CSV table of C-alpha atoms in Angstrom, one decimal:
chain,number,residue,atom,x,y,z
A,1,UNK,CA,-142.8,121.6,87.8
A,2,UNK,CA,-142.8,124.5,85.2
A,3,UNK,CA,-140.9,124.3,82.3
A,4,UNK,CA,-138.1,127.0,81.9
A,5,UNK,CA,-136.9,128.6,78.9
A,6,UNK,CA,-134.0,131.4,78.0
A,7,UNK,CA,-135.7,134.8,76.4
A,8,UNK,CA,-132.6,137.1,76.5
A,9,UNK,CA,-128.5,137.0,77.1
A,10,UNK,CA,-126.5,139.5,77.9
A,11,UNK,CA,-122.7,140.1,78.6
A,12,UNK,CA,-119.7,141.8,78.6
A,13,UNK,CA,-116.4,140.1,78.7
A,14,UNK,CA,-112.6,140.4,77.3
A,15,UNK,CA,-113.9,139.6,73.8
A,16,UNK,CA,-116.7,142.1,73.3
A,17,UNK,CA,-118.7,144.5,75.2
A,18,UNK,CA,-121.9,142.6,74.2
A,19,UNK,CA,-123.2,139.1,74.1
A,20,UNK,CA,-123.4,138.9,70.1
A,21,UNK,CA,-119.6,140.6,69.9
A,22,UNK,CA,-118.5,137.6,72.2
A,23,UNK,CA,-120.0,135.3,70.4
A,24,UNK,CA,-118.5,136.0,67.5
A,25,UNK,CA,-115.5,136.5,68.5
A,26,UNK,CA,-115.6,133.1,70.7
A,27,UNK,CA,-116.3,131.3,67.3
A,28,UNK,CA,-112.9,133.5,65.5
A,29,UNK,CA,-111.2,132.5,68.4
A,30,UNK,CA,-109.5,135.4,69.7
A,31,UNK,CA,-108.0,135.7,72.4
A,32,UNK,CA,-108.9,138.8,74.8
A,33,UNK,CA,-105.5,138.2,77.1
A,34,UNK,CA,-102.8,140.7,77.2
A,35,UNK,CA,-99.7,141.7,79.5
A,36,UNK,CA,-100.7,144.3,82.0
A,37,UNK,CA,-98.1,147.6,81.9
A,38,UNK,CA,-99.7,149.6,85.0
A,39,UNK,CA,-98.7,146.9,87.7
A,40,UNK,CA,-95.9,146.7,89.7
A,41,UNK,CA,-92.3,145.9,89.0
A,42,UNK,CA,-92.2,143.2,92.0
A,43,UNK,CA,-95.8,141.2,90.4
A,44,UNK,CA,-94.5,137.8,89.5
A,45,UNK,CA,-98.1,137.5,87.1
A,46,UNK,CA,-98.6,140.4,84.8
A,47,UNK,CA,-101.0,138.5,82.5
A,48,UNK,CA,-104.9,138.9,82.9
A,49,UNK,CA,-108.0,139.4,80.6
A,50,UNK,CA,-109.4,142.5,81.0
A,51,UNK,CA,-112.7,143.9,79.6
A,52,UNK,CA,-112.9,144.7,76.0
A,53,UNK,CA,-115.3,147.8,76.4
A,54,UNK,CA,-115.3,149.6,79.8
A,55,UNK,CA,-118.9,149.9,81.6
A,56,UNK,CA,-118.5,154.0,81.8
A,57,UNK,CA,-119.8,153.7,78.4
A,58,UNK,CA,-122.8,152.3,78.9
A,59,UNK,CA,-123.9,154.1,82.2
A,60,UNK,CA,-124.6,157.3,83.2
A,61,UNK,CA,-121.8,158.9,85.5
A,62,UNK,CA,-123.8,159.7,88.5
A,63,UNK,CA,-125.1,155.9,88.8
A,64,UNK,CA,-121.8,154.9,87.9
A,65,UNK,CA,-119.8,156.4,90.9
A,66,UNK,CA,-122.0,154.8,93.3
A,67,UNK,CA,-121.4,151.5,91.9
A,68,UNK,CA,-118.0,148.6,92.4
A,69,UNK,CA,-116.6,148.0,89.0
A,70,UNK,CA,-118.3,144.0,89.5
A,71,UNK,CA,-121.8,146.2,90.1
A,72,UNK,CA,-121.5,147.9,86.8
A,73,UNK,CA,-120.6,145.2,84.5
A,74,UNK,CA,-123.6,143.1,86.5
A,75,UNK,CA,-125.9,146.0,85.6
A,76,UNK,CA,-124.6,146.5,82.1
A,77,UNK,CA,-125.2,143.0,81.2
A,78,UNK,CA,-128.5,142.8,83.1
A,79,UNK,CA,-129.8,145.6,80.7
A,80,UNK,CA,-128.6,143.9,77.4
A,81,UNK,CA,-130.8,140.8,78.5
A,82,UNK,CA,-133.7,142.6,79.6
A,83,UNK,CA,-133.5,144.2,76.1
A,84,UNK,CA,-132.6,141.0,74.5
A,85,UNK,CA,-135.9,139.5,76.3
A,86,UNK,CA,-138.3,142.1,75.2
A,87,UNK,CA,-138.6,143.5,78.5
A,88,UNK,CA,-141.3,141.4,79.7
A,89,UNK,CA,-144.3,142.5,81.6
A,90,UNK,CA,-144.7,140.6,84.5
A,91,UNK,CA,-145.7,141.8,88.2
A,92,UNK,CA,-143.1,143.2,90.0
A,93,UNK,CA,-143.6,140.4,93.2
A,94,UNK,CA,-143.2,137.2,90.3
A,95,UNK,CA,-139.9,138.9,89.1
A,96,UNK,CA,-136.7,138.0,91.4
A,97,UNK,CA,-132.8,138.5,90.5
A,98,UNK,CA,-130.2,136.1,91.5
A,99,UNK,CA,-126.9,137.2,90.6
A,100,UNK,CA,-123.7,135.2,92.1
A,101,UNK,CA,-120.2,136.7,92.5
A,102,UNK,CA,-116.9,135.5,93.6
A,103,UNK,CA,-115.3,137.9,95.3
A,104,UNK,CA,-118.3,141.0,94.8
A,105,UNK,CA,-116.8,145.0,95.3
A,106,UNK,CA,-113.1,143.5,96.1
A,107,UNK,CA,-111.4,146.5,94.3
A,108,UNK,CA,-113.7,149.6,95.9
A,109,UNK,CA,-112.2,147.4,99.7
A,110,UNK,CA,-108.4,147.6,98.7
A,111,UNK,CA,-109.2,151.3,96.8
A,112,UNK,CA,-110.8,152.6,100.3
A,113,UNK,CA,-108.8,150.9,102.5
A,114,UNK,CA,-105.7,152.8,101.0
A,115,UNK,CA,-108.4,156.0,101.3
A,116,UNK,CA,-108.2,155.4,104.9
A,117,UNK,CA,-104.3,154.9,105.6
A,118,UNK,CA,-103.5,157.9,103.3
A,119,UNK,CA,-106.1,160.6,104.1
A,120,UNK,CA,-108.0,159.4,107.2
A,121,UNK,CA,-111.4,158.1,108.2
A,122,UNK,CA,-113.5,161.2,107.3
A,123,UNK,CA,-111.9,160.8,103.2
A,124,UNK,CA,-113.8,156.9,103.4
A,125,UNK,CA,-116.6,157.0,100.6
A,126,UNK,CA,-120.1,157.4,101.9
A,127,UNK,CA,-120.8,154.5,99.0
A,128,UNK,CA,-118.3,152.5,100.4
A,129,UNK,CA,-120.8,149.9,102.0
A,130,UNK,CA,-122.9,149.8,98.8
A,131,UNK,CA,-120.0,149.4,96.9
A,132,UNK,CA,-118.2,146.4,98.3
A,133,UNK,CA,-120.9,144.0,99.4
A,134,UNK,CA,-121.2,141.0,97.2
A,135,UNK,CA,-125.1,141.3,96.9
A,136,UNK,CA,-124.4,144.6,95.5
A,137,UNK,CA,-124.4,143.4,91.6
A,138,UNK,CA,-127.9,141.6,92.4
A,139,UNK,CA,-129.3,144.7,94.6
A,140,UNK,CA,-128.6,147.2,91.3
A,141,UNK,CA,-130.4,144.9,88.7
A,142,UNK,CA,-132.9,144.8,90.9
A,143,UNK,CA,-133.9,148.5,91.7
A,144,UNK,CA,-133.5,148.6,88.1
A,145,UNK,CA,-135.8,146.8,86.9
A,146,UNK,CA,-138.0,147.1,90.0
A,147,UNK,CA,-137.8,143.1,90.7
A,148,UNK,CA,-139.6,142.3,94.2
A,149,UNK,CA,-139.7,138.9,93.9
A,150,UNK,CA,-135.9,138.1,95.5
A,151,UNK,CA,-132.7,139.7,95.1
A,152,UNK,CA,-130.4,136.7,95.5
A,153,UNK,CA,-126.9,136.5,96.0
A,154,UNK,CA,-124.7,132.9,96.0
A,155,UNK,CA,-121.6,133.2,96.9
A,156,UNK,CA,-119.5,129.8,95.8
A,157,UNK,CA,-116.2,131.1,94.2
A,158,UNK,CA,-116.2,130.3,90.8
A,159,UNK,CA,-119.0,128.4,90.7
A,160,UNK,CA,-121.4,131.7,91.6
A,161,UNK,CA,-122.7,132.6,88.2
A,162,UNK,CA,-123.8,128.9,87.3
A,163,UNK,CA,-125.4,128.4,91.3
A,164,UNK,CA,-127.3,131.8,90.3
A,165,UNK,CA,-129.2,129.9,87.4
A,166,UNK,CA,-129.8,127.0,89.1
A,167,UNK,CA,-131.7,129.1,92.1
A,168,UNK,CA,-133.5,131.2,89.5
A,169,UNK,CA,-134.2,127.7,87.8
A,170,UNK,CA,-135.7,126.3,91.0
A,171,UNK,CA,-137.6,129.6,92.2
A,172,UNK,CA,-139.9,129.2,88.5
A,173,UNK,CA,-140.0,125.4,89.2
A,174,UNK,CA,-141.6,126.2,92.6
A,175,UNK,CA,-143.4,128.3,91.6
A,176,UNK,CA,-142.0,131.4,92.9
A,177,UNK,CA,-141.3,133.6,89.8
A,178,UNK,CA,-142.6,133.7,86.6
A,179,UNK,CA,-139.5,135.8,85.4
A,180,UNK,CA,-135.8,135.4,86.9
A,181,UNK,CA,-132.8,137.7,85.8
A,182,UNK,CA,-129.7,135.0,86.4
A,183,UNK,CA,-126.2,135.6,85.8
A,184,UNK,CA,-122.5,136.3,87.2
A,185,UNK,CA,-120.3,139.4,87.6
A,186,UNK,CA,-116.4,139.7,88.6
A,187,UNK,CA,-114.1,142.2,88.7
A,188,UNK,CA,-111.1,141.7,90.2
A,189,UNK,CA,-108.1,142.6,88.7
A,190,UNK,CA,-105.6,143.9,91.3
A,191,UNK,CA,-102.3,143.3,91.8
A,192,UNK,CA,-103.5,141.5,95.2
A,193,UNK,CA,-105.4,139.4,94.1
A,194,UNK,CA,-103.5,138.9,91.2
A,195,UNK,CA,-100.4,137.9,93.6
A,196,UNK,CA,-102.3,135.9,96.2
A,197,UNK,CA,-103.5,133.7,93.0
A,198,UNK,CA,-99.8,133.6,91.6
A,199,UNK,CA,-98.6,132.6,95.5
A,200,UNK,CA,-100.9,130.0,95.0
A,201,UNK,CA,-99.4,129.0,91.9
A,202,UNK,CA,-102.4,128.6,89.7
A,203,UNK,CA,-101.8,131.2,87.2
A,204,UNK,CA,-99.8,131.3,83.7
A,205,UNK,CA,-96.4,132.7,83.5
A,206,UNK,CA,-96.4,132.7,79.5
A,207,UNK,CA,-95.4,136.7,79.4
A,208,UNK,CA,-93.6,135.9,76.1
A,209,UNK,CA,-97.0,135.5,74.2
A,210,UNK,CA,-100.4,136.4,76.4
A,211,UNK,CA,-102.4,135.0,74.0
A,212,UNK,CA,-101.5,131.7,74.3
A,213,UNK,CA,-101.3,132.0,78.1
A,214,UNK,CA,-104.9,130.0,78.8
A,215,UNK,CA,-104.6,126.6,77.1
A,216,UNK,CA,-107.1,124.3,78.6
A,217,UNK,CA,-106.1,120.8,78.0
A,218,UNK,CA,-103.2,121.2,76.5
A,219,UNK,CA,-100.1,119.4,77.6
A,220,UNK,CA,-98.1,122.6,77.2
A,221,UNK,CA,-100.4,124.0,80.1
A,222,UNK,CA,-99.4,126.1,83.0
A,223,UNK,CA,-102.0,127.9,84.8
A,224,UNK,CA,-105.2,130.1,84.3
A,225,UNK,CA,-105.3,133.6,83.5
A,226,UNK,CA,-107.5,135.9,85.9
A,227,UNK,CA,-110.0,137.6,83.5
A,228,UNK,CA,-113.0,140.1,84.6
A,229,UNK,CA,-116.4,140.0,83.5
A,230,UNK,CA,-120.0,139.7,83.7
A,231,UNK,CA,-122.8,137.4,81.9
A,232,UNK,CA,-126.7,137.2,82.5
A,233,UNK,CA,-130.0,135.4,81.3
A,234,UNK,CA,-133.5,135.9,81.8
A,235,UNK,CA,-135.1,132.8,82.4
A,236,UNK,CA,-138.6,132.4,82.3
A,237,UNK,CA,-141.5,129.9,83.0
A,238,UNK,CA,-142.4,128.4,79.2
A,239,UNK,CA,-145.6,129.2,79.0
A,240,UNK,CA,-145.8,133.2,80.6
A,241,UNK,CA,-143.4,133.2,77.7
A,242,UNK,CA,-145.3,131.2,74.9
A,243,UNK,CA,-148.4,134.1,76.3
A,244,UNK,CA,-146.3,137.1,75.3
A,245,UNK,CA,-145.2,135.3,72.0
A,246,UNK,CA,-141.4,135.3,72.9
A,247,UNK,CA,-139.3,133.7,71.0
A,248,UNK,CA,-136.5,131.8,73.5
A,249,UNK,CA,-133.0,131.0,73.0
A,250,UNK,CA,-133.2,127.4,74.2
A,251,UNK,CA,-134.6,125.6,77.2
A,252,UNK,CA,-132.5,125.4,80.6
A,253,UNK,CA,-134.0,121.8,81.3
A,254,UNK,CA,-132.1,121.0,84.8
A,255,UNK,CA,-129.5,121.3,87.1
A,256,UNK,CA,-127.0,119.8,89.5
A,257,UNK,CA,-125.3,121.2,92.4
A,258,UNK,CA,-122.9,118.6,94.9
A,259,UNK,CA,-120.2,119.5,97.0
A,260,UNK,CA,-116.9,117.3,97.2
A,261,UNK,CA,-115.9,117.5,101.0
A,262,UNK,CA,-112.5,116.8,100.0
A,263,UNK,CA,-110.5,119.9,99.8
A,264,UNK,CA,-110.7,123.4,100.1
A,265,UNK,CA,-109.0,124.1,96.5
A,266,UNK,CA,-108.1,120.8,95.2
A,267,UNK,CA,-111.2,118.6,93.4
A,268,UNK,CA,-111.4,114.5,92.2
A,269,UNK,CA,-114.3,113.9,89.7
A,270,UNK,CA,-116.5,111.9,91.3
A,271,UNK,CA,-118.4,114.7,92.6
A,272,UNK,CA,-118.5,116.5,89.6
A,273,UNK,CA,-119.5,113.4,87.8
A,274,UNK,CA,-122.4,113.3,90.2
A,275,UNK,CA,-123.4,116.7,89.6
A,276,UNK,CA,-123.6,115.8,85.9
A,277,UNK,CA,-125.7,112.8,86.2
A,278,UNK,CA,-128.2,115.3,88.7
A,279,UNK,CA,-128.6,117.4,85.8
A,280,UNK,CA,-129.8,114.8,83.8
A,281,UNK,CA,-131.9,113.2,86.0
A,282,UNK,CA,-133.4,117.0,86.6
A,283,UNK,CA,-133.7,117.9,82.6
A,284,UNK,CA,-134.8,114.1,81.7
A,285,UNK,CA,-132.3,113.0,80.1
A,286,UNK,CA,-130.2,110.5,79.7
A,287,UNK,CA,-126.3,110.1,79.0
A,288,UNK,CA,-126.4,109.4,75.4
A,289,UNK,CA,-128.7,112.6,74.9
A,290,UNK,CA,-125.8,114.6,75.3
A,291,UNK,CA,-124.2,116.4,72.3
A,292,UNK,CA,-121.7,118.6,73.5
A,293,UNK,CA,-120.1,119.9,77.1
A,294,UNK,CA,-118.9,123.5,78.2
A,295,UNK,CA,-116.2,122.4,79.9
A,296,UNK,CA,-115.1,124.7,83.2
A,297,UNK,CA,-111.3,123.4,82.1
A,298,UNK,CA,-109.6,126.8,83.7
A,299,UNK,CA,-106.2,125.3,81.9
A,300,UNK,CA,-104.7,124.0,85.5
A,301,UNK,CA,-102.3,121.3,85.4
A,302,UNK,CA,-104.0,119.5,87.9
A,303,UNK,CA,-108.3,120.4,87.3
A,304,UNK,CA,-108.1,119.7,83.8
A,305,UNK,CA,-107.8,115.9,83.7
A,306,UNK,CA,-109.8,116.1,86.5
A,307,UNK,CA,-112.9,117.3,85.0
A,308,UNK,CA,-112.2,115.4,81.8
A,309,UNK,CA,-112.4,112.2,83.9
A,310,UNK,CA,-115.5,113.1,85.8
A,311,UNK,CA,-117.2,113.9,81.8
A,312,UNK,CA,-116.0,110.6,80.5
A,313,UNK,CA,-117.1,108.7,83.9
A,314,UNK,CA,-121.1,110.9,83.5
A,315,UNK,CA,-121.7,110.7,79.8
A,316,UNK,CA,-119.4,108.9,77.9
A,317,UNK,CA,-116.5,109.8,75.3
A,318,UNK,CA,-118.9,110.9,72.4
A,319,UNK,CA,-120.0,114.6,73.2
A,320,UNK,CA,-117.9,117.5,71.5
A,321,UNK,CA,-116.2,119.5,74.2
A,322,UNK,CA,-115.0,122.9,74.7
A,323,UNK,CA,-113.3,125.4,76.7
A,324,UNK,CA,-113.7,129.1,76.3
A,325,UNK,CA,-111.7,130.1,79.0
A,326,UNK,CA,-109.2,129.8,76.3
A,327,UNK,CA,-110.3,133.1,74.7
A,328,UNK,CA,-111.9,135.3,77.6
A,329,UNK,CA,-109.6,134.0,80.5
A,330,UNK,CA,-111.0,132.8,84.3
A,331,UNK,CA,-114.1,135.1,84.8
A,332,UNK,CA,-114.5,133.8,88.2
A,333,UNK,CA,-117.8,134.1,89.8
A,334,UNK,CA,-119.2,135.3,86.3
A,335,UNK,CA,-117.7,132.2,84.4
A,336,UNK,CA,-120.1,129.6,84.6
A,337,UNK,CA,-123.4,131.9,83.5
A,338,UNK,CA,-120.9,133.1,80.5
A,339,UNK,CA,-119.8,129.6,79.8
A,340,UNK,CA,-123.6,128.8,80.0
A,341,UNK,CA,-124.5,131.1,77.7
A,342,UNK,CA,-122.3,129.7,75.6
A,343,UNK,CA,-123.5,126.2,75.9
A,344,UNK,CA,-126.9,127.6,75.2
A,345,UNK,CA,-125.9,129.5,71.6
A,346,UNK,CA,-123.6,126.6,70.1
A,347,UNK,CA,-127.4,124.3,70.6
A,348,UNK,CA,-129.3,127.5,68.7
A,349,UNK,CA,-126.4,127.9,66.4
A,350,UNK,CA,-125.5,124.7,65.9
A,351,UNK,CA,-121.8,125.4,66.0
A,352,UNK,CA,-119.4,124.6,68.8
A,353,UNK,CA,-116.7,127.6,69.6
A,354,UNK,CA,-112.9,125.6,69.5
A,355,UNK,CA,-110.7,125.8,72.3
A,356,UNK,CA,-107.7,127.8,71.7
A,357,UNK,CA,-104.3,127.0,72.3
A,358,UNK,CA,-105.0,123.2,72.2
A,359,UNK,CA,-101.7,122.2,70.3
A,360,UNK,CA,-101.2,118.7,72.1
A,361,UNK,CA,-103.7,117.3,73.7
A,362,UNK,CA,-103.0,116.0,77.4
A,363,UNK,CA,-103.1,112.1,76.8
A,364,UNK,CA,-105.1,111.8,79.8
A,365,UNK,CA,-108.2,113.8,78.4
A,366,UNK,CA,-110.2,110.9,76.4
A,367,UNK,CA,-112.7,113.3,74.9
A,368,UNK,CA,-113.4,114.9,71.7
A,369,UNK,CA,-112.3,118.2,72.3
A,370,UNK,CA,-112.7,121.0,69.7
A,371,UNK,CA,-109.7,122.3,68.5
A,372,UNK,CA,-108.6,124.5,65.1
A,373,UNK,CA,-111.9,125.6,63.8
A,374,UNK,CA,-115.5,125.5,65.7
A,375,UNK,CA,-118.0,122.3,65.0
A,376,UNK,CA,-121.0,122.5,63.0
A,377,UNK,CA,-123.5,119.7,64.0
A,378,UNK,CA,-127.8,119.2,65.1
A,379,UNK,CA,-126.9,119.7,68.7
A,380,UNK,CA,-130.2,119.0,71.0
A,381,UNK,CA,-128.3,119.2,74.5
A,382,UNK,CA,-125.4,120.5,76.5
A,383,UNK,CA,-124.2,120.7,79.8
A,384,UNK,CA,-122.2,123.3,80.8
A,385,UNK,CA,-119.9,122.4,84.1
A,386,UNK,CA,-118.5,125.5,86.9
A,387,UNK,CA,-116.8,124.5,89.6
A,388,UNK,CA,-115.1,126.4,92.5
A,389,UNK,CA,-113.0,126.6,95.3
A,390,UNK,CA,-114.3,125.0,98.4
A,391,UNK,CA,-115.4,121.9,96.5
A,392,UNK,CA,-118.6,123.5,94.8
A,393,UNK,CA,-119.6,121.7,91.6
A,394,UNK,CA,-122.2,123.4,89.2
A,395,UNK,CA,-123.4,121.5,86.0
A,396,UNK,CA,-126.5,123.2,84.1
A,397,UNK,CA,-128.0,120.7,81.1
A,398,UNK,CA,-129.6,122.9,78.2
A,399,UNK,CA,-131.6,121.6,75.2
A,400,UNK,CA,-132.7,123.1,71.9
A,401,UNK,CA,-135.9,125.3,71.9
């Protein structure tokens, strides 16, 4: 099997409308959440995380009108990788795209289906198809960058964007790409959505200070914050890179994908735990190896302990832990290639981003969890864990270039 490396990142998110803006600002520790004043009186949530820098700004406005908000933000950050990478030569057939999504062109549905009770069939958008299919996002990076080699789209809630890097890491293990553009997009904020997840009763209710709505392990806890967003990576087989003299990121060693069979939203750790110890076994490594986890820790009272169960019960106590959901919200089907990503830069950097809001620790999370200020330290590997509704558990294990 190939060996896989990371040549470029790329992102926009509620912190920044780049990958080196989020960055930083992940290790400030801002927060990017705010209360929401065009909603409706009636919305019990009014709390969300939305981008930082709109996507208009970055496309043309003909392309841009064709194109679901999730599309553009897909195709913004797809650019700043490609950019980020060099913009590698490679033959059109060995380059594929694999981008996952939640929920895809959710807000071009609800926009057109009030098009159509308002002003009638013939007022529908022509885009409207285009627009709203979840293999949109993956179908515009690839016409734009003239990929042949695949234009995949996984579709596992919020476990899309990490399942995307997986496939892409398989298709150059198999031999099936040299070069893989791999990432997440969402955009969903809506007040239907926005009140189906409040019905549900998994988001925050903390109007009196948005900033410290999302506080992932905290005992003070009360729900996630919907957030919208994309992030992407261009993977590539080691040595097509080593040929063109690129200089990567870091490696993405292995992955692990399981499924719990349990519950259609709740989760139990054992399957996540399992999905750890696959990663491993794919990169090579073994428990102890690990130096820090991205944690998925969306700030739920209930997933939280969960997770931090199934990372004690896969590698032990000792790595440092994190949760940036903190900062940039619940990015959905674009929050585990983000949270990736991250994973990925505290190894290069050597510096762990702290998780905000963590004022008490829950006693039932028995790990080192980064709070206050970010960790400095000679990190060699990280996993970074996504998991979604439906019982879909993502981990991705990383190690130092």
């Amino acid at each position: 099997m190939h060996d896989v490396v990371v040549t470029g990142i790329g992102a926009t998110t509620p912190l920044g409308g780049d990958m080196p803006t989020t960055w930083t600002a992940m290790l400030a520790g801002e927060s990017g959440v705010r209360a929401l004043d065009d909603l409706p009186d009636d919305l019990p949530v009014r709390l969300a995380a939305p981008l930082r820098v709109e996507p208009g700004t970055a496309l043309d406005r003909v392309t841009a009108r064709r194109m679901d908000r999730c599309e553009q933000i897909a195709m913004v950050s797809a650019r700043e990788a490609w950019a980020d990478a060099g913009r590698p030569e490679v033959e059109p057939e060995r380059l594929a795209v694999v981008i996952g999504t939640g929920v895809g062109g959710v807000l071009t549905m609800l926009e057109q289906d009030d098009v159509l009770e308002r002003s009638g069939p013939r007022r529908v958008s022509p885009h409207a198809v285009t627009m709203l299919m979840p293999n949109g996002p993956a179908a515009w990076v690839s016409l734009d960058l003239g990929a042949r080699g695949g234009a995949r789209t996984p579709v596992s809630a919020c476990a899309s964007g990490a399942e995307a890097i997986a496939m892409g890491l398989d298709l150059i293990r198999l031999g099936r790409a040299d070069v893989v553009v791999a990432g997440g997009a969402e955009a969903c904020l809506h007040p239907l959505p926005l009140a189906a997840f409040a019905q549900a009763r998994t988001l925050s209710r903390r109007h009196d200070d948005p900033a410290a709505a999302s506080r992932p392990f905290d005992v003070g806890r009360d729900g996630l914050v919907l957030g919208e967003g994309a992030a992407v990576l261009v993977l590539e087989r080691a040595d097509f890179a080593r040929a063109r003299s690129a200089r990567p990121h870091g490696v993405l060693a292995g992955a692990g994908l399981t499924s719990n069979a349990y519950d259609i939203v709740a989760s139990e750790p054992t399957d996540q735990a399992r999905a750890m110890r696959l990663a491993l076994e794919s990169a090579g490594l073994e428990p102890q190896d690990v130096d820090h986890v991205h944690a998925h820790a969306t700030s739920t009272p209930h997933g939280d302990p969960i997770e931090a169960e199934a990372i004690a019960d896969a590698v032990g106590a000792r790595p440092v832990v994190t949760a940036t959901k903190s900062m940039t919200g619940h990015l959905l089907g674009a929050s585990g290639a983000l949270g990736a990503i991250s994973a990925l830069l505290a190894l290069r950097d050597g510096i762990v981003p702290a998780t905000r809001n963590l004022d008490e620790l829950d006693p039932r999370v028995r790990l080192d969890v980064v709070r206050g200020e970010g960790r400095r330290g000679d990190w060699k590997a990280a996993l970074a864990n996504s998991f979604g509704f439906g019982g879909h558990n993502v981990c991705l294990a990383f190690t130092r270039a």
